Amino acid sequence: TEMLCNQIEKESKQDAFDQALAKLPIEHREIIVLSRFQQLSYQEIAELLNCNINTLKTRMRSAIEKLKFEYQTLVGEAV
């Protein structure tokens, strides 16, 4: 039963992550998906989005902060 509980907890966290990601504005969600799930480099993403790499890095930091806030809110860890 411990294994089942761990699986349920993992799925619950994944659901919360998916919900948090869905709450982000499309421009933030897009760069997170391209970077973390499509595993594109920042240079590749910058070229796709027609922006310079420093702009992309700033957008990524903002997107990750918003994702972190949304996730923590959903799982009850917000400060």
JSON list of C-alpha atoms in Angstrom, two decimals:
[
{"chain": "A", "resi": 1, "resn": "THR", "atom": "CA", "xyz": [0.00, 0.00, 0.00]},
{"chain": "A", "resi": 2, "resn": "GLU", "atom": "CA", "xyz": [2.96, 2.35, 0.52]},
{"chain": "A", "resi": 3, "resn": "MET", "atom": "CA", "xyz": [3.79, 2.03, -3.18]},
{"chain": "A", "resi": 4, "resn": "LEU", "atom": "CA", "xyz": [0.20, 2.88, -4.08]},
{"chain": "A", "resi": 5, "resn": "CYS", "atom": "CA", "xyz": [0.25, 5.92, -1.77]},
{"chain": "A", "resi": 6, "resn": "ASN", "atom": "CA", "xyz": [3.49, 7.11, -3.39]},
{"chain": "A", "resi": 7, "resn": "GLN", "atom": "CA", "xyz": [1.97, 6.70, -6.85]},
{"chain": "A", "resi": 8, "resn": "ILE", "atom": "CA", "xyz": [-1.16, 8.63, -5.84]},
{"chain": "A", "resi": 9, "resn": "GLU", "atom": "CA", "xyz": [0.97, 11.41, -4.34]},
{"chain": "A", "resi": 10, "resn": "LYS", "atom": "CA", "xyz": [3.09, 11.59, -7.50]},
{"chain": "A", "resi": 11, "resn": "GLU", "atom": "CA", "xyz": [-0.01, 11.79, -9.70]},
{"chain": "A", "resi": 12, "resn": "SER", "atom": "CA", "xyz": [-1.50, 14.46, -7.45]},
{"chain": "A", "resi": 13, "resn": "LYS", "atom": "CA", "xyz": [1.66, 16.57, -7.74]},
{"chain": "A", "resi": 14, "resn": "GLN", "atom": "CA", "xyz": [1.67, 16.08, -11.52]},
{"chain": "A", "resi": 15, "resn": "ASP", "atom": "CA", "xyz": [-1.98, 17.17, -11.70]},
{"chain": "A", "resi": 16, "resn": "ALA", "atom": "CA", "xyz": [-1.17, 20.29, -9.65]},
{"chain": "A", "resi": 17, "resn": "PHE", "atom": "CA", "xyz": [1.81, 21.04, -11.90]},
{"chain": "A", "resi": 18, "resn": "ASP", "atom": "CA", "xyz": [-0.34, 20.63, -15.04]},
{"chain": "A", "resi": 19, "resn": "GLN", "atom": "CA", "xyz": [-3.01, 22.93, -13.59]},
{"chain": "A", "resi": 20, "resn": "ALA", "atom": "CA", "xyz": [-0.41, 25.52, -12.58]},
{"chain": "A", "resi": 21, "resn": "LEU", "atom": "CA", "xyz": [1.12, 25.43, -16.06]},
{"chain": "A", "resi": 22, "resn": "ALA", "atom": "CA", "xyz": [-2.32, 25.85, -17.65]},
{"chain": "A", "resi": 23, "resn": "LYS", "atom": "CA", "xyz": [-2.92, 29.00, -15.57]},
{"chain": "A", "resi": 24, "resn": "LEU", "atom": "CA", "xyz": [0.10, 30.78, -17.04]},
{"chain": "A", "resi": 25, "resn": "PRO", "atom": "CA", "xyz": [-0.24, 33.25, -19.89]},
{"chain": "A", "resi": 26, "resn": "ILE", "atom": "CA", "xyz": [0.45, 31.54, -23.22]},
{"chain": "A", "resi": 27, "resn": "GLU", "atom": "CA", "xyz": [3.79, 33.32, -23.73]},
{"chain": "A", "resi": 28, "resn": "HIS", "atom": "CA", "xyz": [5.09, 31.97, -20.41]},
{"chain": "A", "resi": 29, "resn": "ARG", "atom": "CA", "xyz": [3.66, 28.51, -20.90]},
{"chain": "A", "resi": 30, "resn": "GLU", "atom": "CA", "xyz": [5.18, 28.35, -24.39]},
{"chain": "A", "resi": 31, "resn": "ILE", "atom": "CA", "xyz": [8.77, 29.00, -23.31]},
{"chain": "A", "resi": 32, "resn": "ILE", "atom": "CA", "xyz": [8.55, 26.57, -20.40]},
{"chain": "A", "resi": 33, "resn": "VAL", "atom": "CA", "xyz": [7.21, 23.82, -22.67]},
{"chain": "A", "resi": 34, "resn": "LEU", "atom": "CA", "xyz": [9.82, 24.51, -25.35]},
{"chain": "A", "resi": 35, "resn": "SER", "atom": "CA", "xyz": [12.65, 24.49, -22.84]},
{"chain": "A", "resi": 36, "resn": "ARG", "atom": "CA", "xyz": [11.68, 21.80, -20.36]},
{"chain": "A", "resi": 37, "resn": "PHE", "atom": "CA", "xyz": [9.57, 19.40, -22.41]},
{"chain": "A", "resi": 38, "resn": "GLN", "atom": "CA", "xyz": [10.79, 19.91, -25.98]},
{"chain": "A", "resi": 39, "resn": "GLN", "atom": "CA", "xyz": [14.33, 20.35, -24.63]},
{"chain": "A", "resi": 40, "resn": "LEU", "atom": "CA", "xyz": [15.22, 23.18, -26.97]},
{"chain": "A", "resi": 41, "resn": "SER", "atom": "CA", "xyz": [18.16, 25.38, -26.05]},
{"chain": "A", "resi": 42, "resn": "TYR", "atom": "CA", "xyz": [17.63, 29.02, -25.11]},
{"chain": "A", "resi": 43, "resn": "GLN", "atom": "CA", "xyz": [19.28, 29.98, -28.41]},
{"chain": "A", "resi": 44, "resn": "GLU", "atom": "CA", "xyz": [16.82, 27.82, -30.37]},
{"chain": "A", "resi": 45, "resn": "ILE", "atom": "CA", "xyz": [13.85, 29.25, -28.47]},
{"chain": "A", "resi": 46, "resn": "ALA", "atom": "CA", "xyz": [15.09, 32.82, -28.95]},
{"chain": "A", "resi": 47, "resn": "GLU", "atom": "CA", "xyz": [15.32, 32.20, -32.69]},
{"chain": "A", "resi": 48, "resn": "LEU", "atom": "CA", "xyz": [11.83, 30.65, -32.79]},
{"chain": "A", "resi": 49, "resn": "LEU", "atom": "CA", "xyz": [10.35, 33.59, -30.89]},
{"chain": "A", "resi": 50, "resn": "ASN", "atom": "CA", "xyz": [12.44, 36.15, -32.74]},
{"chain": "A", "resi": 51, "resn": "CYS", "atom": "CA", "xyz": [13.91, 37.72, -29.61]},
{"chain": "A", "resi": 52, "resn": "ASN", "atom": "CA", "xyz": [17.41, 38.02, -28.22]},
{"chain": "A", "resi": 53, "resn": "ILE", "atom": "CA", "xyz": [18.68, 35.50, -25.71]},
{"chain": "A", "resi": 54, "resn": "ASN", "atom": "CA", "xyz": [18.80, 37.97, -22.80]},
{"chain": "A", "resi": 55, "resn": "THR", "atom": "CA", "xyz": [15.14, 38.85, -23.34]},
{"chain": "A", "resi": 56, "resn": "LEU", "atom": "CA", "xyz": [14.32, 35.15, -23.40]},
{"chain": "A", "resi": 57, "resn": "LYS", "atom": "CA", "xyz": [16.21, 34.54, -20.14]},
{"chain": "A", "resi": 58, "resn": "THR", "atom": "CA", "xyz": [14.27, 37.36, -18.46]},
{"chain": "A", "resi": 59, "resn": "ARG", "atom": "CA", "xyz": [10.99, 35.93, -19.72]},
{"chain": "A", "resi": 60, "resn": "MET", "atom": "CA", "xyz": [11.98, 32.46, -18.54]},
{"chain": "A", "resi": 61, "resn": "ARG", "atom": "CA", "xyz": [12.77, 33.68, -15.01]},
{"chain": "A", "resi": 62, "resn": "SER", "atom": "CA", "xyz": [9.41, 35.42, -14.88]},
{"chain": "A", "resi": 63, "resn": "ALA", "atom": "CA", "xyz": [7.60, 32.35, -16.23]},
{"chain": "A", "resi": 64, "resn": "ILE", "atom": "CA", "xyz": [9.24, 30.03, -13.71]},
{"chain": "A", "resi": 65, "resn": "GLU", "atom": "CA", "xyz": [8.42, 32.37, -10.81]},
{"chain": "A", "resi": 66, "resn": "LYS", "atom": "CA", "xyz": [4.76, 32.51, -11.89]},
{"chain": "A", "resi": 67, "resn": "LEU", "atom": "CA", "xyz": [4.66, 28.74, -12.33]},
{"chain": "A", "resi": 68, "resn": "LYS", "atom": "CA", "xyz": [6.17, 28.24, -8.88]},
{"chain": "A", "resi": 69, "resn": "PHE", "atom": "CA", "xyz": [3.61, 30.60, -7.32]},
{"chain": "A", "resi": 70, "resn": "GLU", "atom": "CA", "xyz": [0.66, 28.91, -9.07]},
{"chain": "A", "resi": 71, "resn": "TYR", "atom": "CA", "xyz": [1.89, 25.44, -8.09]},
{"chain": "A", "resi": 72, "resn": "GLN", "atom": "CA", "xyz": [2.47, 26.39, -4.46]},
{"chain": "A", "resi": 73, "resn": "THR", "atom": "CA", "xyz": [-0.98, 27.97, -4.33]},
{"chain": "A", "resi": 74, "resn": "LEU", "atom": "CA", "xyz": [-2.57, 24.79, -5.65]},
{"chain": "A", "resi": 75, "resn": "VAL", "atom": "CA", "xyz": [-0.78, 22.48, -3.24]},
{"chain": "A", "resi": 76, "resn": "GLY", "atom": "CA", "xyz": [-1.24, 24.79, -0.27]},
{"chain": "A", "resi": 77, "resn": "GLU", "atom": "CA", "xyz": [2.39, 25.83, 0.13]},
{"chain": "A", "resi": 78, "resn": "ALA", "atom": "CA", "xyz": [2.04, 29.51, -0.77]},
{"chain": "A", "resi": 79, "resn": "VAL", "atom": "CA", "xyz": [3.64, 31.96, 1.59]}
]
